[in-house]
mmCIF file of C-alpha atoms and ligand atoms in Angstrom:
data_model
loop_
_atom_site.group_PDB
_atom_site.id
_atom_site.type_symbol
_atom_site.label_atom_id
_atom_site.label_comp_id
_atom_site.label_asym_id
_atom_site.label_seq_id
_atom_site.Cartn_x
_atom_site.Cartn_y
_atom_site.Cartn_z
ATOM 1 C CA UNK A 1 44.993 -8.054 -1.478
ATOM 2 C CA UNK A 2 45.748 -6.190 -4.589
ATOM 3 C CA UNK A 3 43.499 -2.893 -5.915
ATOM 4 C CA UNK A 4 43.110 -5.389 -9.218
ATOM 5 C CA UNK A 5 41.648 -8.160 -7.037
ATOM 6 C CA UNK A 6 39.010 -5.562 -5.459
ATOM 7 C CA UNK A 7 37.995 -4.294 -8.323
ATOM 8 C CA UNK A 8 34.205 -5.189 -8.555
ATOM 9 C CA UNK A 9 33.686 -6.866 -5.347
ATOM 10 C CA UNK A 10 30.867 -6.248 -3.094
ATOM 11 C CA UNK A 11 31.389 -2.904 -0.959
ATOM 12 C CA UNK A 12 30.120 -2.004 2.434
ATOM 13 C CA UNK A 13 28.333 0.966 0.972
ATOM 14 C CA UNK A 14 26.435 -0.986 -1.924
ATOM 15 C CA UNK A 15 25.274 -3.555 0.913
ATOM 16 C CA UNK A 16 24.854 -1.049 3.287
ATOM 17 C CA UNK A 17 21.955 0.495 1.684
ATOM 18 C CA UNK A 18 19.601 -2.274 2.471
ATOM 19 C CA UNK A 19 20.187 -3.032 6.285
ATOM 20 C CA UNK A 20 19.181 -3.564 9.803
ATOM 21 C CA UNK A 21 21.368 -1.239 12.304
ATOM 22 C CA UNK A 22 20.385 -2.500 16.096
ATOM 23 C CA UNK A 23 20.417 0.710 17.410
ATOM 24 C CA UNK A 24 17.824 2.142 15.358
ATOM 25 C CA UNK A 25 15.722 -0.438 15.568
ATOM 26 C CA UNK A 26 16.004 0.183 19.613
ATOM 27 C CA UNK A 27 15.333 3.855 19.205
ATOM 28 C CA UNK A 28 11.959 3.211 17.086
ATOM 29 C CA UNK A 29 11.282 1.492 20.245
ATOM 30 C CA UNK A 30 10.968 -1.976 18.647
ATOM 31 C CA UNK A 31 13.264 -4.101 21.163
ATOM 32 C CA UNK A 32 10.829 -3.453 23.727
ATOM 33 C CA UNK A 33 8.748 -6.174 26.577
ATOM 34 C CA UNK A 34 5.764 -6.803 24.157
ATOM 35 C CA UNK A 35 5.749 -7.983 20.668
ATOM 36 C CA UNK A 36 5.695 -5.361 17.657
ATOM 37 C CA UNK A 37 4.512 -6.030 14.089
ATOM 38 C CA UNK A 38 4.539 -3.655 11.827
ATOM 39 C CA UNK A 39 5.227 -3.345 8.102
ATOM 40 C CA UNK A 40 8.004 -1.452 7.711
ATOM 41 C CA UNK A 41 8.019 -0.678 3.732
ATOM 42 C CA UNK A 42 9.191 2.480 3.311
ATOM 43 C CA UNK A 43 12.312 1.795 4.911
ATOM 44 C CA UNK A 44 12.719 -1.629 4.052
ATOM 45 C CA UNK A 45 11.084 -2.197 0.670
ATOM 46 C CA UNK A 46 11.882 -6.314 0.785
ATOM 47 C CA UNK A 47 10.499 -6.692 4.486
ATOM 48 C CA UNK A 48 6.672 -7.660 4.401
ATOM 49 C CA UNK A 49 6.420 -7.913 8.108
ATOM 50 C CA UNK A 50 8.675 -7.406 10.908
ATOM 51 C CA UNK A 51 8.275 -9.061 14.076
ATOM 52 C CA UNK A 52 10.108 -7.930 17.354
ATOM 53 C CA UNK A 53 10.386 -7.812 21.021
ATOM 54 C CA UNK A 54 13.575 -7.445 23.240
ATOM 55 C CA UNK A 55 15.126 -11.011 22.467
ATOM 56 C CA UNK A 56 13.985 -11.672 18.810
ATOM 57 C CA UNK A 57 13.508 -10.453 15.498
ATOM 58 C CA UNK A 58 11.494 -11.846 13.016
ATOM 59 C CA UNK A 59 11.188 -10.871 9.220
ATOM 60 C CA UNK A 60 8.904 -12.192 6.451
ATOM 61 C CA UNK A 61 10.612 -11.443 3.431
ATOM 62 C CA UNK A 62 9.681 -10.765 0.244
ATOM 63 C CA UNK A 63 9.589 -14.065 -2.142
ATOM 64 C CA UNK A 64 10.835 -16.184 0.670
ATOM 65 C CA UNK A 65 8.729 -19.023 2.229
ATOM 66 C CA UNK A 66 10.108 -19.292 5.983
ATOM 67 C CA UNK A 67 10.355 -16.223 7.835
ATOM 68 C CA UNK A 68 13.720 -15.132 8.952
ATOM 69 C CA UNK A 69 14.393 -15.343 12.728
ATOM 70 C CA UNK A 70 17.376 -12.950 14.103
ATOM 71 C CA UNK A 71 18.459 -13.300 18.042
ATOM 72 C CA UNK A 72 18.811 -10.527 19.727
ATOM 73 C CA UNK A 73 20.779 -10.569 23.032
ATOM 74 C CA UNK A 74 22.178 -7.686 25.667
ATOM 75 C CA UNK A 75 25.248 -6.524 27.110
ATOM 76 C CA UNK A 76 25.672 -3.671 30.046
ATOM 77 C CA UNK A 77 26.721 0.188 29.484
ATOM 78 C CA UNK A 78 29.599 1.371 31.119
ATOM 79 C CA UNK A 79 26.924 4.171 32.100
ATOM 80 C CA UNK A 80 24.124 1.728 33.283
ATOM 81 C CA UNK A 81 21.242 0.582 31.053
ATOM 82 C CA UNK A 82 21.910 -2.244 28.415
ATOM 83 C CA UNK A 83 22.979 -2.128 24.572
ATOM 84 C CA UNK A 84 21.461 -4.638 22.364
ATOM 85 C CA UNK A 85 23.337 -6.693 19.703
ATOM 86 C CA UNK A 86 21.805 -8.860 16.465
ATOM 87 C CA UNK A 87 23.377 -12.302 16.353
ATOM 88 C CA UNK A 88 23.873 -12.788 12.175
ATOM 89 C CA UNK A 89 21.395 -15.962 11.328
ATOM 90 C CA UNK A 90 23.977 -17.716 9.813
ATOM 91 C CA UNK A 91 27.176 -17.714 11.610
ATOM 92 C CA UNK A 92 25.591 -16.079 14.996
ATOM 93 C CA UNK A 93 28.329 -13.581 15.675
ATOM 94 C CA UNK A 94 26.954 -10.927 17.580
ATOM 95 C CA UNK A 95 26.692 -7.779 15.057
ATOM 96 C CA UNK A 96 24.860 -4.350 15.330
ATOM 97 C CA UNK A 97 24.304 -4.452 11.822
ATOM 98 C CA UNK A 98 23.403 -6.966 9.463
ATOM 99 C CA UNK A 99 22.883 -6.289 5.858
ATOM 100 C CA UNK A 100 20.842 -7.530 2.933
ATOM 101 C CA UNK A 101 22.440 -10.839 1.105
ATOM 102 C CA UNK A 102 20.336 -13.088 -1.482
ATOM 103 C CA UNK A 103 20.059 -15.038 1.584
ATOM 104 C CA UNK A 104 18.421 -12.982 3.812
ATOM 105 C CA UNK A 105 19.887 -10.764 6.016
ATOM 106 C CA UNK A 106 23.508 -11.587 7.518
ATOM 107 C CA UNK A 107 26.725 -9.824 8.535
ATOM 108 C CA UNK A 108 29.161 -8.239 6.584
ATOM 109 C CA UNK A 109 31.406 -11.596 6.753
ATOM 110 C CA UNK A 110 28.627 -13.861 5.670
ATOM 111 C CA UNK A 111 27.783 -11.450 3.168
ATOM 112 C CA UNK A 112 31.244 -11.882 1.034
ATOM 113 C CA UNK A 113 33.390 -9.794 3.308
ATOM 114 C CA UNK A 114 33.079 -6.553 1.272
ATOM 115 C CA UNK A 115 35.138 -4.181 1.160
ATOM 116 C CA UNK A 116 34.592 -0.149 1.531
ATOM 117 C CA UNK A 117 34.834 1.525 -2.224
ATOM 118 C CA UNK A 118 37.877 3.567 -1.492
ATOM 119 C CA UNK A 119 39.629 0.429 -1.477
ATOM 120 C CA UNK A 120 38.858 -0.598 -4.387
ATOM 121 C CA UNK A 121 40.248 2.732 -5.776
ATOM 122 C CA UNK A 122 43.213 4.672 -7.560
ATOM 123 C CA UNK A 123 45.115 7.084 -5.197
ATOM 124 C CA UNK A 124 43.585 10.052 -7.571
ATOM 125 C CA UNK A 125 40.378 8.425 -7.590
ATOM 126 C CA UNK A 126 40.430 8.070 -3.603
ATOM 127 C CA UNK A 127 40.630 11.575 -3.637
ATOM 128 C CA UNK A 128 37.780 12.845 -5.476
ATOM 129 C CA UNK A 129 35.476 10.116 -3.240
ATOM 130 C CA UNK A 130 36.792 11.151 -0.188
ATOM 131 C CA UNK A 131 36.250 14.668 -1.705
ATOM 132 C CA UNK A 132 32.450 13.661 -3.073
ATOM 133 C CA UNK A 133 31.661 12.332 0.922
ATOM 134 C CA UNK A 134 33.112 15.218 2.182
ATOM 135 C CA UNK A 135 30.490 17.530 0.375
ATOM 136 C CA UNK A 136 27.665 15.793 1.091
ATOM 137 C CA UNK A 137 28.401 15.737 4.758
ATOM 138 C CA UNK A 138 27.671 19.347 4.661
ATOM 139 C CA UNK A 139 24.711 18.808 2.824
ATOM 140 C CA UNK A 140 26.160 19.987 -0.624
ATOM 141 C CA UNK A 141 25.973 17.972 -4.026
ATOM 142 C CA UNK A 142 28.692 15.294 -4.869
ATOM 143 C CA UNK A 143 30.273 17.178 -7.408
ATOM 144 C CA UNK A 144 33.813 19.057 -7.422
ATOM 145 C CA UNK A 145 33.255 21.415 -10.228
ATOM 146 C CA UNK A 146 30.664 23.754 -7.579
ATOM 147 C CA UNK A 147 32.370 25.729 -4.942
ATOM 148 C CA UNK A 148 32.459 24.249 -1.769
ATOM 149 C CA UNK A 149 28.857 24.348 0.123
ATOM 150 C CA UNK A 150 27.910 27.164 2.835
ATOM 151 C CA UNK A 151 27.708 25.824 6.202
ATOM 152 C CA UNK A 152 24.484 24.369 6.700
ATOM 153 C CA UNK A 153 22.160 25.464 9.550
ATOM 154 C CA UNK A 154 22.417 23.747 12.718
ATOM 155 C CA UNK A 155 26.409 22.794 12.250
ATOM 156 C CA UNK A 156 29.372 24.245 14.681
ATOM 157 C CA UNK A 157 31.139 26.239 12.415
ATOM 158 C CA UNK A 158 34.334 24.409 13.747
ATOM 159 C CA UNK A 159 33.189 21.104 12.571
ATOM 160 C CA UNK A 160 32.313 22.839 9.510
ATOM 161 C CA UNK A 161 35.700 24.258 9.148
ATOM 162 C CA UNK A 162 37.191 21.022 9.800
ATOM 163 C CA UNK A 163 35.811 19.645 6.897
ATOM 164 C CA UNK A 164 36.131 22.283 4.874
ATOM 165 C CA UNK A 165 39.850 21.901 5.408
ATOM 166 C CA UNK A 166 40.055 18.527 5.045
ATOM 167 C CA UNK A 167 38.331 19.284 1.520
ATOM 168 C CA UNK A 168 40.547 21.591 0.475
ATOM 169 C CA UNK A 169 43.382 19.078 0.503
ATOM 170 C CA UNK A 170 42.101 16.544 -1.135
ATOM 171 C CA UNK A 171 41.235 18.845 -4.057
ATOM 172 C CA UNK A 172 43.976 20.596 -4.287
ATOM 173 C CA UNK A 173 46.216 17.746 -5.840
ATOM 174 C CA UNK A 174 43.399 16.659 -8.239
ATOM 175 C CA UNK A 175 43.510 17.823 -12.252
ATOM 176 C CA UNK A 176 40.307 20.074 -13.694
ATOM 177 C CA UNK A 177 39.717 16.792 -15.917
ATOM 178 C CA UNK A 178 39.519 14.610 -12.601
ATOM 179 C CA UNK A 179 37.462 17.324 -10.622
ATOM 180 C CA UNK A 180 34.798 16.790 -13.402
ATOM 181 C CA UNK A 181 34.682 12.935 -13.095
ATOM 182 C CA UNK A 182 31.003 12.229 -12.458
ATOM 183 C CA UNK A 183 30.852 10.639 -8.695
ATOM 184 C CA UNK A 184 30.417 6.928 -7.736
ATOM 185 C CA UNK A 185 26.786 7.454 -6.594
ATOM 186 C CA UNK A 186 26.212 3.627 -6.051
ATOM 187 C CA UNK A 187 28.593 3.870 -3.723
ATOM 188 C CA UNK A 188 27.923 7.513 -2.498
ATOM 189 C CA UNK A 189 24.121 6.803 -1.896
ATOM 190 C CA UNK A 190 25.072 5.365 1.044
ATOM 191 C CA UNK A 191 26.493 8.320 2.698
ATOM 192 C CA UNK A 192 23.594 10.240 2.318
ATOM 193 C CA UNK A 193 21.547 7.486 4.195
ATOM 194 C CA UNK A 194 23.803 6.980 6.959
ATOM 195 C CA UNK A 195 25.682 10.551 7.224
ATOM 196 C CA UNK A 196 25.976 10.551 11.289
ATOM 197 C CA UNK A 197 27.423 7.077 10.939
ATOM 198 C CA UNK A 198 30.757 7.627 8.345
HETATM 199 ZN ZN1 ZN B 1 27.463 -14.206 9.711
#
């Protein structure tokens, strides 16, 4: 597909702000023997009530009339214990994350397919993303026209380094003008949510 056909699609990080990751929902200890309710608002604004226990997830949301009811099912670890996996409600492919569609919740495929923003992008304008992620990953702001953040507490200084690098190449090709662009923060928000993931 061409950059032109991209070009205002639906991205992964725009969609990704609103969603259900399986694996967090396990760690909150939700996916557990006995039933959970709880309202979960601050994290999920459009989730009245979320209903859970190790084989099924169940969602009032907000201006919808039937509740939405996600299957959850288990495979084995290569290390023993078992991982769990979200089947989407409307195709039931077996997902670990579904995110938010008019719909409901879904995956990414019943969702439009989107595709991640640096591929809707210019080559220059790649760069100065890639750039924008890259500083917020070490806890800096997503702009280019600040030197490059200190390392923050609690990071090896080789990863630190690493990224520093990789920084450093991306913004050495780019203009002053394009170093000043203001950053895609629809799309950048994301990264800030979901920094261990990307
Ligand atoms: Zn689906």
């Amino acid at each position: 597909m061409t950059r032109k056909k991209r070009r205002g699609r639906l991205t992964v990080e725009q969609l990704g702000v609103d969603r259900l990751d399986v694996r967090e929902l396990q760690r909150a200890g939700i996916l557990g023997e006995s039933l959970v309710s709880l309202t979960p608002a601050l994290l999920w604004p459009r989730i009245d009530r979320m209903r859970a226990y190790q084989y099924l997830i169940q969602l009032e949301l907000r201006h919808h009339m039937v509740p939405q009811r996600i299957l959850v099912s288990w495979t084995p670890c290569h290390y023993g214990g078992a991982r769990p996996w979200m089947h989407c409600p409307f195709c039931q492919k077996r997902v670990a994350i579904l995110v938010r569609a008019l719909a409901g919740y879904c995956c990414r495929k019943c969702a439009g397919d989107p595709v991640y923003a640096s591929q809707c992008k210019s080559t220059r304008a790649r760069r100065h993303y890639e750039a924008c992620k890259l500083r917020l990953r070490v806890g800096g702001i997503a702009s280019l026209s600040v030197p490059f953040p200190e390392r923050p507490r609690g990071m090896h200084l080789r990863t630190y380094e690493r990224l520093r690098s990789r920084a450093e190449i991306l913004e050495c090709g780019l203009s002053t003008r394009v170093r000043k662009r203001p950053p895609d923060y629809p799309n950048l928000v994301y990264y800030l949510q979901h920094t261990n993931s990307k």
